[in-house]
Amino acid sequence: MKAWPPKPTALSAASLTRGHLNDLTKALGQQMFFWGRDVLHPSGNLLIRHGFEKHESPGLKGTSCYRKAWAGGVIELHGACAGWYPQRPESSVGFLFIRTDRRCYAHRESQPAIPGSYDYEKLVSGELGLLGPAGRLFSEWLVNYESWIYHECGPQHRQDCHAMLARLPAGRPWLTPDLALEWLRLFARGIAVPRAQQMRHPRAA
């Protein structure tokens, strides 16, 4: 893995656009498929191996969610949504991605959303000043997870996931895994982020 630049350029509020959040939304749509493949990995459920606890979903019947404490809150993953929920919502902004909406939201809820039953009055999708920090925080966790996947399984696992997604009739593949991880790193660290379509030259994960 290449060393990260020690002095990244700060991402100003003005340089964060709705287009960047659209890119993040596409990244998470692809990531939802990846997590599904991780659950079915031949060596065992990778989410469990990474430290997640499996719970029965309180919303959609017959489904499960995965929960893990992180950064003074909890990450929860489900096939319908994924988010981070702070223990102290009065001082931290949470994040939620809803798959069917293809949209990211900021919130101040400490309890995970019920998949398929969302209180939209408590979700914010139009304020970049809230969505930017919330999205970067969730992306920071995702970069950590994807880096673990890379070292645990090697690059082929994600390459196979991406190829499988591309073959699906309704698949929505985004950037290749190496470029996707680089984009997420830039976004998470607040570096001047290019739009996804500008990512042309792959680098080692």
CSV table of C-alpha atoms in Angstrom, one decimal:
chain,number,residue,atom,x,y,z
A,1,MET,CA,0.0,0.0,0.0
A,2,LYS,CA,1.4,3.4,-0.9
A,3,ALA,CA,2.0,5.9,1.9
A,4,TRP,CA,-0.5,8.6,2.2
A,5,PRO,CA,0.7,12.2,1.5
A,6,PRO,CA,1.6,13.7,4.9
A,7,LYS,CA,0.2,17.1,4.2
A,8,PRO,CA,-3.1,16.9,2.3
A,9,THR,CA,-4.7,20.0,0.8
A,10,ALA,CA,-7.8,21.0,2.8
A,11,LEU,CA,-11.2,20.6,1.0
A,12,SER,CA,-13.0,23.9,1.3
A,13,ALA,CA,-16.7,24.0,1.6
A,14,ALA,CA,-16.9,25.8,-1.7
A,15,SER,CA,-15.2,22.9,-3.5
A,16,LEU,CA,-17.6,20.3,-2.2
A,17,THR,CA,-20.4,20.1,-4.7
A,18,ARG,CA,-23.6,18.1,-5.1
A,19,GLY,CA,-21.7,16.3,-7.8
A,20,HIS,CA,-19.3,14.9,-5.2
A,21,LEU,CA,-22.2,13.6,-3.2
A,22,ASN,CA,-23.7,12.0,-6.3
A,23,ASP,CA,-20.4,10.2,-6.7
A,24,LEU,CA,-20.5,9.1,-3.1
A,25,THR,CA,-24.0,7.8,-3.6
A,26,LYS,CA,-22.9,5.8,-6.6
A,27,ALA,CA,-19.9,4.5,-4.6
A,28,LEU,CA,-22.2,3.3,-1.8
A,29,GLY,CA,-24.6,1.7,-4.3
A,30,GLN,CA,-21.7,-0.4,-5.6
A,31,GLN,CA,-20.5,-1.0,-2.0
A,32,MET,CA,-23.9,-2.5,-1.0
A,33,PHE,CA,-23.3,-5.3,-3.6
A,34,PHE,CA,-19.7,-5.8,-2.3
A,35,TRP,CA,-21.0,-6.2,1.3
A,36,GLY,CA,-23.4,-8.8,0.1
A,37,ARG,CA,-20.6,-10.8,-1.5
A,38,ASP,CA,-18.5,-10.4,1.6
A,39,VAL,CA,-21.2,-12.1,3.6
A,40,LEU,CA,-21.0,-15.1,1.2
A,41,HIS,CA,-17.2,-15.3,1.0
A,42,PRO,CA,-16.0,-18.9,0.8
A,43,SER,CA,-13.8,-18.5,3.9
A,44,GLY,CA,-16.7,-17.2,6.0
A,45,ASN,CA,-18.7,-14.1,6.6
A,46,LEU,CA,-16.2,-11.2,6.2
A,47,LEU,CA,-18.4,-8.8,8.1
A,48,ILE,CA,-18.4,-11.1,11.1
A,49,ARG,CA,-14.6,-11.6,10.8
A,50,HIS,CA,-14.2,-7.8,10.8
A,51,GLY,CA,-16.0,-7.5,14.1
A,52,PHE,CA,-19.6,-6.9,13.2
A,53,GLU,CA,-22.4,-8.5,15.1
A,54,LYS,CA,-25.3,-9.9,13.2
A,55,HIS,CA,-28.9,-9.0,14.3
A,56,GLU,CA,-32.3,-9.7,13.0
A,57,SER,CA,-33.6,-6.6,11.1
A,58,PRO,CA,-36.4,-4.7,13.0
A,59,GLY,CA,-37.9,-3.7,9.7
A,60,LEU,CA,-37.9,-5.9,6.6
A,61,LYS,CA,-38.9,-9.4,7.6
A,62,GLY,CA,-36.4,-12.2,6.9
A,63,THR,CA,-33.4,-9.9,6.7
A,64,SER,CA,-30.4,-9.2,8.9
A,65,CYS,CA,-28.4,-6.2,9.8
A,66,TYR,CA,-24.8,-5.9,10.9
A,67,ARG,CA,-23.7,-3.6,13.7
A,68,LYS,CA,-20.3,-2.4,15.0
A,69,ALA,CA,-19.2,0.3,17.4
A,70,TRP,CA,-17.0,3.0,15.8
A,71,ALA,CA,-15.9,6.6,16.4
A,72,GLY,CA,-18.2,7.2,19.4
A,73,GLY,CA,-21.2,5.7,17.7
A,74,VAL,CA,-22.3,2.7,15.7
A,75,ILE,CA,-22.1,1.6,12.1
A,76,GLU,CA,-25.1,-0.4,10.9
A,77,LEU,CA,-25.2,-2.2,7.5
A,78,HIS,CA,-28.3,-3.6,5.9
A,79,GLY,CA,-29.2,-4.5,2.3
A,80,ALA,CA,-31.6,-1.5,2.2
A,81,CYS,CA,-29.5,1.1,4.0
A,82,ALA,CA,-26.2,1.8,5.7
A,83,GLY,CA,-25.2,4.5,8.2
A,84,TRP,CA,-23.4,5.8,11.2
A,85,TYR,CA,-25.3,6.8,14.3
A,86,PRO,CA,-23.6,8.9,17.0
A,87,GLN,CA,-23.9,8.3,20.7
A,88,ARG,CA,-24.1,12.0,21.2
A,89,PRO,CA,-26.2,13.3,18.4
A,90,GLU,CA,-26.4,16.8,20.0
A,91,SER,CA,-22.7,17.2,19.1
A,92,SER,CA,-22.2,14.9,16.1
A,93,VAL,CA,-24.0,14.6,12.7
A,94,GLY,CA,-24.9,11.1,11.7
A,95,PHE,CA,-25.0,9.7,8.1
A,96,LEU,CA,-27.4,7.4,6.3
A,97,PHE,CA,-27.5,6.0,2.7
A,98,ILE,CA,-30.8,4.6,1.5
A,99,ARG,CA,-30.4,2.3,-1.4
A,100,THR,CA,-33.8,2.6,-3.0
A,101,ASP,CA,-33.6,6.4,-2.8
A,102,ARG,CA,-30.1,6.5,-4.2
A,103,ARG,CA,-29.4,9.3,-1.8
A,104,CYS,CA,-27.3,10.2,1.2
A,105,TYR,CA,-28.8,11.9,4.3
A,106,ALA,CA,-27.5,13.6,7.4
A,107,HIS,CA,-29.3,13.2,10.7
A,108,ARG,CA,-29.0,13.5,14.5
A,109,GLU,CA,-30.3,10.2,15.5
A,110,SER,CA,-28.5,7.8,17.9
A,111,GLN,CA,-30.7,4.8,17.1
A,112,PRO,CA,-30.3,3.1,13.7
A,113,ALA,CA,-33.0,3.6,11.1
A,114,ILE,CA,-35.6,0.9,10.6
A,115,PRO,CA,-34.9,-0.5,7.2
A,116,GLY,CA,-37.8,0.2,4.9
A,117,SER,CA,-39.4,2.6,7.3
A,118,TYR,CA,-37.7,5.9,7.4
A,119,ASP,CA,-38.6,9.1,9.2
A,120,TYR,CA,-37.8,11.6,6.5
A,121,GLU,CA,-38.7,14.5,8.7
A,122,LYS,CA,-35.5,13.7,10.6
A,123,LEU,CA,-33.3,13.3,7.5
A,124,VAL,CA,-31.5,16.1,5.7
A,125,SER,CA,-30.4,15.8,2.1
A,126,GLY,CA,-30.0,19.3,0.9
A,127,GLU,CA,-27.4,20.9,3.2
A,128,LEU,CA,-23.8,20.3,2.0
A,129,GLY,CA,-22.5,21.8,5.2
A,130,LEU,CA,-24.0,18.8,7.1
A,131,LEU,CA,-23.7,16.1,4.4
A,132,GLY,CA,-20.0,16.8,3.7
A,133,PRO,CA,-18.7,16.1,7.2
A,134,ALA,CA,-21.1,13.2,7.7
A,135,GLY,CA,-20.2,11.6,4.4
A,136,ARG,CA,-16.5,12.0,5.1
A,137,LEU,CA,-16.8,10.4,8.5
A,138,PHE,CA,-18.6,7.4,7.0
A,139,SER,CA,-16.1,7.2,4.1
A,140,GLU,CA,-13.3,7.2,6.6
A,141,TRP,CA,-14.7,4.0,8.1
A,142,LEU,CA,-15.3,2.5,4.7
A,143,VAL,CA,-11.7,3.2,3.6
A,144,ASN,CA,-10.5,1.3,6.8
A,145,TYR,CA,-12.8,-1.6,6.0
A,146,GLU,CA,-11.8,-1.8,2.3
A,147,SER,CA,-8.1,-1.6,3.2
A,148,TRP,CA,-8.7,-4.5,5.6
A,149,ILE,CA,-10.5,-6.5,2.8
A,150,TYR,CA,-7.5,-5.8,0.5
A,151,HIS,CA,-5.0,-7.2,3.0
A,152,GLU,CA,-7.2,-10.0,4.1
A,153,CYS,CA,-8.3,-11.3,0.7
A,154,GLY,CA,-6.0,-9.7,-1.8
A,155,PRO,CA,-7.1,-7.6,-4.7
A,156,GLN,CA,-8.8,-10.4,-6.6
A,157,HIS,CA,-11.8,-10.6,-4.3
A,158,ARG,CA,-13.0,-7.1,-5.1
A,159,GLN,CA,-12.1,-7.4,-8.7
A,160,ASP,CA,-14.3,-10.5,-8.9
A,161,CYS,CA,-17.1,-8.6,-7.1
A,162,HIS,CA,-16.9,-5.7,-9.5
A,163,ALA,CA,-16.9,-8.0,-12.5
A,164,MET,CA,-19.9,-9.9,-11.2
A,165,LEU,CA,-21.8,-6.6,-10.6
A,166,ALA,CA,-21.0,-5.5,-14.2
A,167,ARG,CA,-22.5,-8.7,-15.5
A,168,LEU,CA,-25.9,-8.3,-13.8
A,169,PRO,CA,-28.7,-6.9,-16.0
A,170,ALA,CA,-29.5,-4.2,-13.4
A,171,GLY,CA,-26.0,-3.9,-12.1
A,172,ARG,CA,-24.6,-0.4,-11.6
A,173,PRO,CA,-20.8,-0.7,-11.4
A,174,TRP,CA,-19.0,2.4,-10.4
A,175,LEU,CA,-15.2,2.9,-10.5
A,176,THR,CA,-13.0,-0.2,-10.4
A,177,PRO,CA,-12.0,-1.2,-6.8
A,178,ASP,CA,-8.6,0.4,-6.9
A,179,LEU,CA,-9.9,3.7,-8.2
A,180,ALA,CA,-12.9,3.6,-5.9
A,181,LEU,CA,-10.7,3.2,-2.9
A,182,GLU,CA,-8.5,6.1,-4.0
A,183,TRP,CA,-11.5,8.4,-4.5
A,184,LEU,CA,-12.9,7.5,-1.1
A,185,ARG,CA,-9.6,8.1,0.6
A,186,LEU,CA,-9.5,11.6,-1.0
A,187,PHE,CA,-13.1,12.3,0.0
A,188,ALA,CA,-12.6,11.0,3.6
A,189,ARG,CA,-9.5,13.0,4.2
A,190,GLY,CA,-10.9,16.3,2.9
A,191,ILE,CA,-8.5,16.5,0.0
A,192,ALA,CA,-9.5,18.4,-3.1
A,193,VAL,CA,-11.6,15.6,-4.7
A,194,PRO,CA,-11.9,15.1,-8.4
A,195,ARG,CA,-15.2,14.0,-9.9
A,196,ALA,CA,-15.4,10.2,-10.4
A,197,GLN,CA,-15.3,10.5,-14.2
A,198,GLN,CA,-11.9,12.3,-13.9
A,199,MET,CA,-10.3,9.2,-12.2
A,200,ARG,CA,-8.4,7.7,-15.0
A,201,HIS,CA,-5.1,6.2,-13.8
A,202,PRO,CA,-5.3,3.3,-11.3
A,203,ARG,CA,-2.9,3.2,-8.4
A,204,ALA,CA,-2.1,0.3,-6.0
A,205,ALA,CA,-4.6,0.0,-3.2
